[in-house]
Structure formats: structure tokens, C-alpha cells
XYZ file of N, CA and C in Angstrom:
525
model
N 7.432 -7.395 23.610
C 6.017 -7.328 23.276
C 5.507 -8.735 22.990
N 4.084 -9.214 23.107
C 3.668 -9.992 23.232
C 3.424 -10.408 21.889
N 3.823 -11.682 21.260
C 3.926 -12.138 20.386
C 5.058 -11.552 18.593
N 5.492 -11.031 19.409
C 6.716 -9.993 18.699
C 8.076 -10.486 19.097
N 8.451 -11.599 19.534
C 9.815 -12.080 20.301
C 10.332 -13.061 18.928
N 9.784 -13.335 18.046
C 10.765 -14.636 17.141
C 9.987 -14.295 15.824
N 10.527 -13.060 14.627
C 10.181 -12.698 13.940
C 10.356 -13.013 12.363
N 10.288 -13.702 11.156
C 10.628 -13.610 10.155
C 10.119 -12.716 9.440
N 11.262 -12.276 8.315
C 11.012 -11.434 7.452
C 11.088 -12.036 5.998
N 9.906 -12.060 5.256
C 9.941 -13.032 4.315
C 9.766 -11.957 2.959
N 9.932 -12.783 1.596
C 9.599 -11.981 0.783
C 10.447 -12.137 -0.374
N 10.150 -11.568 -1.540
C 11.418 -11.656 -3.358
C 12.646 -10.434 -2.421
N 13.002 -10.896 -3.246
C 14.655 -10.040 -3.193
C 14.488 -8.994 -3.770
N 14.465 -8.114 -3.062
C 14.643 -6.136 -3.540
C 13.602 -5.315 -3.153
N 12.667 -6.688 -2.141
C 11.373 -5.992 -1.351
C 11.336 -5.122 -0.254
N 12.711 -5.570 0.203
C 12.935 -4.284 1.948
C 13.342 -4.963 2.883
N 13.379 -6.445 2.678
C 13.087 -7.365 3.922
C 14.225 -7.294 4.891
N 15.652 -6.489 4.309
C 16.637 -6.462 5.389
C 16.363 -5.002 6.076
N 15.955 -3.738 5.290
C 15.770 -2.610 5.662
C 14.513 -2.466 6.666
N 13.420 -3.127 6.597
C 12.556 -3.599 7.810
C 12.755 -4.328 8.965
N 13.373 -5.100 8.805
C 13.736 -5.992 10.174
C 14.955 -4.728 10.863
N 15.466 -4.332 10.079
C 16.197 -3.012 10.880
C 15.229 -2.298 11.676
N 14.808 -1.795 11.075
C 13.670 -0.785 11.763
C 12.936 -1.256 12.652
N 12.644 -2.649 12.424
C 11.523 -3.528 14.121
C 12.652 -4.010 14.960
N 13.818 -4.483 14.014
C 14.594 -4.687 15.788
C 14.997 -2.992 16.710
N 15.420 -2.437 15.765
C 15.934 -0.913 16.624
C 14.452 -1.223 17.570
N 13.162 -0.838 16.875
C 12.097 -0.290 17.557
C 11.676 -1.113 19.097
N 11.964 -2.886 18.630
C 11.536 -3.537 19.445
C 12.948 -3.920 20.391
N 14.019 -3.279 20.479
C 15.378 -3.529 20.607
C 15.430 -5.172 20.805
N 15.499 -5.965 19.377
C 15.174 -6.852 19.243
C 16.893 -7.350 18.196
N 17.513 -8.106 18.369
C 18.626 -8.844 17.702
C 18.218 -9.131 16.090
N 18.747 -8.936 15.107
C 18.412 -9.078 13.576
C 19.383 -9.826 13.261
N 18.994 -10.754 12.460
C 19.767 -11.748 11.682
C 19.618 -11.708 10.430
N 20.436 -11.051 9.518
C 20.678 -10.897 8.233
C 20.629 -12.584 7.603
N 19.963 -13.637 6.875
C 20.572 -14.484 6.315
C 21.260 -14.375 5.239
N 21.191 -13.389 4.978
C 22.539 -13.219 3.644
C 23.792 -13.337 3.898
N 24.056 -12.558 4.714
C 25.126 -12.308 5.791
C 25.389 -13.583 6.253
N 25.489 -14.652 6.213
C 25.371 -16.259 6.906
C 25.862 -16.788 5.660
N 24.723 -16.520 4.714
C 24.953 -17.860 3.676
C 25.607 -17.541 2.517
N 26.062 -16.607 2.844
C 27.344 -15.864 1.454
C 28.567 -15.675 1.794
N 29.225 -16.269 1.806
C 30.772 -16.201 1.885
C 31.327 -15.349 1.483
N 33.016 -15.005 1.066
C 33.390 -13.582 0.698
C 33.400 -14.057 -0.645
N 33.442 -13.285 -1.408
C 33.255 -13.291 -2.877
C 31.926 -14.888 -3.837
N 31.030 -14.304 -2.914
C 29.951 -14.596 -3.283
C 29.799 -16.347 -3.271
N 30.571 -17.244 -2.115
C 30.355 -18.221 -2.414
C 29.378 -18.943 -1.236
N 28.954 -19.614 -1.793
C 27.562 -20.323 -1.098
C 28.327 -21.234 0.728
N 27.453 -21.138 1.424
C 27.972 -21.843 2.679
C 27.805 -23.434 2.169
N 28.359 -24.168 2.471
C 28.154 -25.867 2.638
C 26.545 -25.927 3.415
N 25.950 -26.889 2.555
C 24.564 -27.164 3.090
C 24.304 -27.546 4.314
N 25.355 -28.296 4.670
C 24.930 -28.949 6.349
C 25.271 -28.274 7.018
N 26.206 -27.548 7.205
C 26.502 -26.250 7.954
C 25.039 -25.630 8.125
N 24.914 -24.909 6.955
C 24.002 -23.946 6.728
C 22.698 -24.641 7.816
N 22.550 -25.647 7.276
C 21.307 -25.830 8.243
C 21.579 -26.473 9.802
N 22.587 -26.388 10.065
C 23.121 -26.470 11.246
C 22.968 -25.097 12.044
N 23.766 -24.109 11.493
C 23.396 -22.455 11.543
C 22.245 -22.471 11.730
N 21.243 -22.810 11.018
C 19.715 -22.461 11.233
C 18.607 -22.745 12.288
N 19.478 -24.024 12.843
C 19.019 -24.895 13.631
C 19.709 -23.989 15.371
N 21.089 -23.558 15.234
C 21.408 -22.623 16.182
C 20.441 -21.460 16.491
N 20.399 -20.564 15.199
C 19.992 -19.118 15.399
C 18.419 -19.086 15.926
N 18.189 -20.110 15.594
C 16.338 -20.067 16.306
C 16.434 -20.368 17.549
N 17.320 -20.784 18.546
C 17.590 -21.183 19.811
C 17.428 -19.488 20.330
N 17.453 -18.817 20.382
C 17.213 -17.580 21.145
C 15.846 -17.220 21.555
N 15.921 -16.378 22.410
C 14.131 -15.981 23.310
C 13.553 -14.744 21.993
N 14.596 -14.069 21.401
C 14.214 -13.083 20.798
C 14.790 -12.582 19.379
N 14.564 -12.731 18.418
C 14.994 -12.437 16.799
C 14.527 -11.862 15.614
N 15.082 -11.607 15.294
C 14.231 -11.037 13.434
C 15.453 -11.719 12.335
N 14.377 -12.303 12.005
C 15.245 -13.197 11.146
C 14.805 -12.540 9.456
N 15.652 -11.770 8.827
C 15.245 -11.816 7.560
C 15.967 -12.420 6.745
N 14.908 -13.047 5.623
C 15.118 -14.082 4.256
C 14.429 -14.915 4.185
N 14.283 -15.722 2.728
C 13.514 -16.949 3.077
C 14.132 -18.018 2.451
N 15.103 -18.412 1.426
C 15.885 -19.426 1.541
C 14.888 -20.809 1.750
N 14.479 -21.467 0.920
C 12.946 -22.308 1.093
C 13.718 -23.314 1.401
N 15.326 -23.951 1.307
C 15.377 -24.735 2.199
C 15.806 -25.474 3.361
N 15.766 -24.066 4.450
C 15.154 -24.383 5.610
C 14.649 -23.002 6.280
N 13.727 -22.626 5.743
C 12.596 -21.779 6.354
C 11.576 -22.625 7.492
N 11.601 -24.201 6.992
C 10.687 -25.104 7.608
C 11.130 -24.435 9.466
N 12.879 -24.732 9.753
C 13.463 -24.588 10.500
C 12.865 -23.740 11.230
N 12.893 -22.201 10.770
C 13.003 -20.848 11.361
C 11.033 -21.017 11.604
N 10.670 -21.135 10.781
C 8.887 -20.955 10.646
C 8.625 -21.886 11.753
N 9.473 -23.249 12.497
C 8.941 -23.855 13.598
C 8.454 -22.853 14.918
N 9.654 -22.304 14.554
C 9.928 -21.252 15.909
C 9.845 -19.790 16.260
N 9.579 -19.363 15.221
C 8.918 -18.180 14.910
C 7.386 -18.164 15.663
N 6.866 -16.657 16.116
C 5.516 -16.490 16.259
C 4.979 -15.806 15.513
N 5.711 -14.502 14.663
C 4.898 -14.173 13.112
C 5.938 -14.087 12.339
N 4.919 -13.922 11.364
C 5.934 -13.939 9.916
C 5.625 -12.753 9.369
N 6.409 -11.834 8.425
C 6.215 -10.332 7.851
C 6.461 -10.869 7.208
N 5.081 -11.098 5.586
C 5.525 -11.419 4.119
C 5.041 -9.988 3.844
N 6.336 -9.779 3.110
C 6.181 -8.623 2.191
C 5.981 -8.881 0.878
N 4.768 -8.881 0.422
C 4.368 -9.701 -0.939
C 4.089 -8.562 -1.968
N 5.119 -8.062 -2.444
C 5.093 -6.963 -3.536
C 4.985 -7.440 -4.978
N 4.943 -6.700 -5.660
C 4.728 -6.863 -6.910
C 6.105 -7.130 -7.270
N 6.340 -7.183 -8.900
C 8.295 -7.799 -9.036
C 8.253 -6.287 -9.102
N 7.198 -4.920 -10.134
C 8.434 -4.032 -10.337
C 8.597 -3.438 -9.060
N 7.968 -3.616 -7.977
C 8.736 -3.077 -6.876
C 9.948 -3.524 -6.312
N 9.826 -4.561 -6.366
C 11.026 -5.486 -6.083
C 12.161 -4.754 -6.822
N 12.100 -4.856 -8.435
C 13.132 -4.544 -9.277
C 13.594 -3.581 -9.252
N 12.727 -2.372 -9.240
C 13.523 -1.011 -8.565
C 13.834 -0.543 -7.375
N 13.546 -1.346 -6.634
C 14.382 -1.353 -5.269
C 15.679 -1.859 -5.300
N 15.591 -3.118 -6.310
C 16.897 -4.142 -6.452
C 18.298 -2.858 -7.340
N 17.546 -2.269 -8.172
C 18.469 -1.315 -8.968
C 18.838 0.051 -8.129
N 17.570 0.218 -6.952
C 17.925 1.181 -6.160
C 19.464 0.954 -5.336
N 19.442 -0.395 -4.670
C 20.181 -0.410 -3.824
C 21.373 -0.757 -4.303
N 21.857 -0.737 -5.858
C 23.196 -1.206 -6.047
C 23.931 -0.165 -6.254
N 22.941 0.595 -7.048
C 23.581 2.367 -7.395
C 23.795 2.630 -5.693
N 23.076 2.411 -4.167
C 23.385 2.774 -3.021
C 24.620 2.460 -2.787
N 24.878 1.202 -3.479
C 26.006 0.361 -2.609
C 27.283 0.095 -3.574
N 27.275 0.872 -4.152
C 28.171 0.434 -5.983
C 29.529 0.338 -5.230
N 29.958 -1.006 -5.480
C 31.393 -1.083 -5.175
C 31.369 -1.444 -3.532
N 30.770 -1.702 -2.818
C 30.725 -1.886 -1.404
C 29.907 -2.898 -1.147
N 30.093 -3.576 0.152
C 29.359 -4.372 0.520
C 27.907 -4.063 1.705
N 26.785 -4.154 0.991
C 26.280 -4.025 2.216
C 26.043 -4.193 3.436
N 25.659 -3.928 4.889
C 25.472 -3.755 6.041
C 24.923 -5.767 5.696
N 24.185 -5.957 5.405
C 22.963 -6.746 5.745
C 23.802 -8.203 5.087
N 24.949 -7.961 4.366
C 25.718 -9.017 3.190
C 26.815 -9.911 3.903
N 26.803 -10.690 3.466
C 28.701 -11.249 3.478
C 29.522 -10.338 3.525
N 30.555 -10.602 4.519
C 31.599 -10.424 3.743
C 32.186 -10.181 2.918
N 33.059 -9.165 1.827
C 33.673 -9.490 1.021
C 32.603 -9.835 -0.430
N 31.263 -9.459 -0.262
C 30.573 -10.052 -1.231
C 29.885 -8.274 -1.933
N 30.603 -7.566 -2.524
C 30.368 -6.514 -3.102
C 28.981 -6.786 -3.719
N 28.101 -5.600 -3.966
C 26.847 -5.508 -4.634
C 27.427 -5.282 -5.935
N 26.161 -6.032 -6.151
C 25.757 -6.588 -7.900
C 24.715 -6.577 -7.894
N 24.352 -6.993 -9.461
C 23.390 -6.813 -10.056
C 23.371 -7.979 -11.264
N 23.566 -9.098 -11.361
C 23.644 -10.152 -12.252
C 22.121 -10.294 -13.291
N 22.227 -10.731 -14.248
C 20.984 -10.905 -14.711
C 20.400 -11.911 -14.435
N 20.864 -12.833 -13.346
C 20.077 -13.952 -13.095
C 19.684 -13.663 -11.544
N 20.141 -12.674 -11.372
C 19.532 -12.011 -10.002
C 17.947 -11.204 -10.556
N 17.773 -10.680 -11.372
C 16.718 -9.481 -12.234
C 16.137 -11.025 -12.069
N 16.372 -12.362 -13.101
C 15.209 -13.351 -13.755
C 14.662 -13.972 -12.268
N 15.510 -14.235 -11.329
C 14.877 -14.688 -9.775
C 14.204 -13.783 -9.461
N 14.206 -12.479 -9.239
C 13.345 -11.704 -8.927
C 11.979 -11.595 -9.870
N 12.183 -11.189 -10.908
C 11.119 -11.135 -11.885
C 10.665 -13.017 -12.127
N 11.119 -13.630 -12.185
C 10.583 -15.440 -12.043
C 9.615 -15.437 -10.303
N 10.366 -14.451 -9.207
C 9.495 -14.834 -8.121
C 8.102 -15.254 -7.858
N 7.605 -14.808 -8.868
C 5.599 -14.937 -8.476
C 5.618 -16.642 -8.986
N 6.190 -16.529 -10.118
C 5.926 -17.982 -10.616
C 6.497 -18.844 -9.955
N 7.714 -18.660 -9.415
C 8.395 -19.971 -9.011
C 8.512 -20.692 -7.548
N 8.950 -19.040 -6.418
C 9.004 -19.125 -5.258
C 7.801 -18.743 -4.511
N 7.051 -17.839 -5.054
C 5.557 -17.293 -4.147
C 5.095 -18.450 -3.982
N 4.739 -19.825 -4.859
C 4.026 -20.796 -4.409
C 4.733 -21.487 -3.226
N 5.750 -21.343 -3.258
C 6.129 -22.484 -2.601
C 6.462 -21.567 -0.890
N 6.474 -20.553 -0.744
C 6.618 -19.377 0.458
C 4.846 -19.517 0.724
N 3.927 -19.338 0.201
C 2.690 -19.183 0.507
C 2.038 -20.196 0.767
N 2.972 -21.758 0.437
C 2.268 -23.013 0.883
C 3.098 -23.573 2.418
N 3.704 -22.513 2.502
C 4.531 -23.110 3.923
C 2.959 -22.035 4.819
N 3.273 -20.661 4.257
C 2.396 -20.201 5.666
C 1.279 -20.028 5.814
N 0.284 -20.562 4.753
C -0.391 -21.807 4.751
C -0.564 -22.860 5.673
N 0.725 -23.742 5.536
C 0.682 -24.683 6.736
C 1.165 -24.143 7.943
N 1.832 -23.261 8.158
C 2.691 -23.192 9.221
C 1.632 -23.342 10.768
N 0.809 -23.341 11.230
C 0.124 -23.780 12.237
C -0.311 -22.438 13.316
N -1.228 -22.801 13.767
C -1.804 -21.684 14.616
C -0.986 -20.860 15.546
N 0.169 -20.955 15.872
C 1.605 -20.722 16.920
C 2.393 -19.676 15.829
N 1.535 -19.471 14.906
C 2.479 -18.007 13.908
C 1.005 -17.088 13.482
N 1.334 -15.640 13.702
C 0.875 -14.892 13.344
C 1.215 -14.500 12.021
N 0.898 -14.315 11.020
C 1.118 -14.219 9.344
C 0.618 -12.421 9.255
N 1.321 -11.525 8.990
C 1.173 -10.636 8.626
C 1.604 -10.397 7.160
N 0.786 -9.572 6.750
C 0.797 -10.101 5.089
C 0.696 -8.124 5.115
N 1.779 -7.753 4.072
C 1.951 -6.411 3.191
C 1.991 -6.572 1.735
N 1.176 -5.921 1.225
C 0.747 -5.729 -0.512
C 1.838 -4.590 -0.892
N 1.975 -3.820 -0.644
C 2.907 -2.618 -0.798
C 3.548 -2.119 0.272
N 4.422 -1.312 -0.382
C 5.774 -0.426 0.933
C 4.959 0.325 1.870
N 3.518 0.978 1.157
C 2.881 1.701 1.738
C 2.436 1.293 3.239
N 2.007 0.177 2.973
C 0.811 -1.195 3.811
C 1.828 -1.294 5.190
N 3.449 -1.603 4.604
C 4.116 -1.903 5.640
C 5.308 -0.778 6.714
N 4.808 0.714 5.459
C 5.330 1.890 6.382
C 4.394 1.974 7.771
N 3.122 1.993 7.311
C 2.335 2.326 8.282
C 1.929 0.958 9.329
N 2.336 0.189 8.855
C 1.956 -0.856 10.364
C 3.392 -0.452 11.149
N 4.561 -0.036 10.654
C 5.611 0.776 11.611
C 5.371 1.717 11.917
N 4.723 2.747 11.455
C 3.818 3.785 12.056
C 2.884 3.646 13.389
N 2.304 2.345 12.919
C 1.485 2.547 14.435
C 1.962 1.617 15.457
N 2.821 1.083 15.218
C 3.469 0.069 16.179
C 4.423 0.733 16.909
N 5.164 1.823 16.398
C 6.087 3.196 16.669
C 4.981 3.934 18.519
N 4.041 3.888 17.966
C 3.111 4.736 18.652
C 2.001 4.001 19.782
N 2.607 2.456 19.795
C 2.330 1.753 20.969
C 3.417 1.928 21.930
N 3.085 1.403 23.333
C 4.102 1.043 24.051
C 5.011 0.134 23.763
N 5.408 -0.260 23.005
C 6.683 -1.505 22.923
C 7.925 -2.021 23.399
């Protein structure tokens, strides 16, 4: 589909952003790139930075992707090459009970969307990043797409609601 080929999925942590890009790649049979899954090692350890943005600098080389995460530093990377962006800009307590939803889902296992070897948790400095998101990271996610330049479409969701139904009617195009 036309302007649907190099997708990010942006957003706080516990917003949906891996469980959506599922659902648009199936729909758009489109390749998904978990960045969690990349930048988490097995038992929760961080990738080496130059790597990492080496990786980043690879995975945008494709005709077609859904890239979810935002990782601010190098979104610059992915946002070059991207044509829209899906910010899912929720509130934190949505975030937060999604975040508590999915550990009771995953208690003791690793998720689909994760590292390796990197079992779900629930840390309390995972809750303060999430609940810190508006203050700390929204500015700095909303001043990239902001700049990001006329060559990205910015689709912007307020709630789960906002972004069931733009899969609703995108379901019900030709795609």
C-alpha cells in the first residue's frame, strides 16, 4: 500500500506498540521488527552501543517494515527512512495497566516481541519510566516528529479506542 511500506511504531512502554505492529504487519503482510528483541540480550543485558546503532542503520535498508519502539537514541536513524509514524500517545494509566496486564500474561516467560532469555518483569523503575514518560520522553519523541520532514506521515492515537478503529477501517480497504 501506498505510503504504508516503512512503518514506526512509537510510544511509553505498556501502550500496545508491539501488539499493533503485529496486527499491521499480518494485515499489510508486512515484516515486524520488535526493537526489544534486538536490544536486550538474554537476561536483560543491554546490546553495546555501536552495534546497536549499526543494527539500526541495517534494519532500515529494507523496501518494507514495522519497526516498533522508540529508543531516542537512534530513532533519528529509523524516522530518516520511515514514511509514517504510529504515535500511540496514551495517557500513563493506560500504559500502566497494560504494563501490569502483560506480566500477569507472561509471568515467568519470555515474550514473543523480547530477547531472548529476558523473562517478564515488572521492576519499579520500569512503573517510574513509564509513569516519568509525559515528563521526560514525550518531549523529546514529539520534538523529533515535529521535525521529522514532509517524507513521514505522523499518525497520532489518543486512546486504544482511536487506534482499534483506524485497524478497523484499514482491515476494510483493499490492502
Amino acid at each position: 500500500m501506498n505510503g504504508l511500506n516503512r512503518i514506526l511504531v512509537v510510544g511509553s512502554s505498556g501502550a500496545g506498540k508491539s501488539s499493533l505492529s503485529r496486527r499491521l504487519g499480518e494485515m499489510l503482510d508486512t515484516p515486524v521488527i520488535h526493537l526489544d528483541s534486538l536490544f536486550w540480550q538474554p537476561n536483560w543485558v543491554q546490546i553495546d552501543q555501536e552495534e546497536w546503532i549499526q543494527l539500526n542503520r541495517e534494519i532500515v535498508k529494507g523496501k518494507q517494515w514495522i519497526i516498533d519502539g522508540f529508543y531516542p537514541s537512534t530513532i533519528d536513524i529509523r524516522m530518516e527512512h520511515a514514511d509514517t509514524v504510529i504515535y500511540l500517545n496514551y495517557s500513563r494509566r493506560v500504559c500502566l495497566v497494560r504494563a501490569f496486564k502483560r506480566r500477569f500474561q507472561y509471568r515467568g516467560t519470555t515474550r514473543p516481541d523480547m530477547g531472548e532469555g529476558c523473562q517478564e518483569r515488572l521492576p519499579i523503575s520500569f512503573l517510574k519510566y513509564i509513569w516519568d514518560f509525559p515528563k521526560h520522553q514525550k518531549p523529546i519523541l514529539e520534538g523529533m516528529l515535529r521535525h521529522s520532514g514532509s517524507h513521514v506521515n505522523i499518525i497520532e492515537f489518543k486512546s486504544p479506542k482511536e487506534a482499534e478503529d483506524y485497524i478497523t477501517n484499514l482491515s476494510m480497504q483493499d490492502v
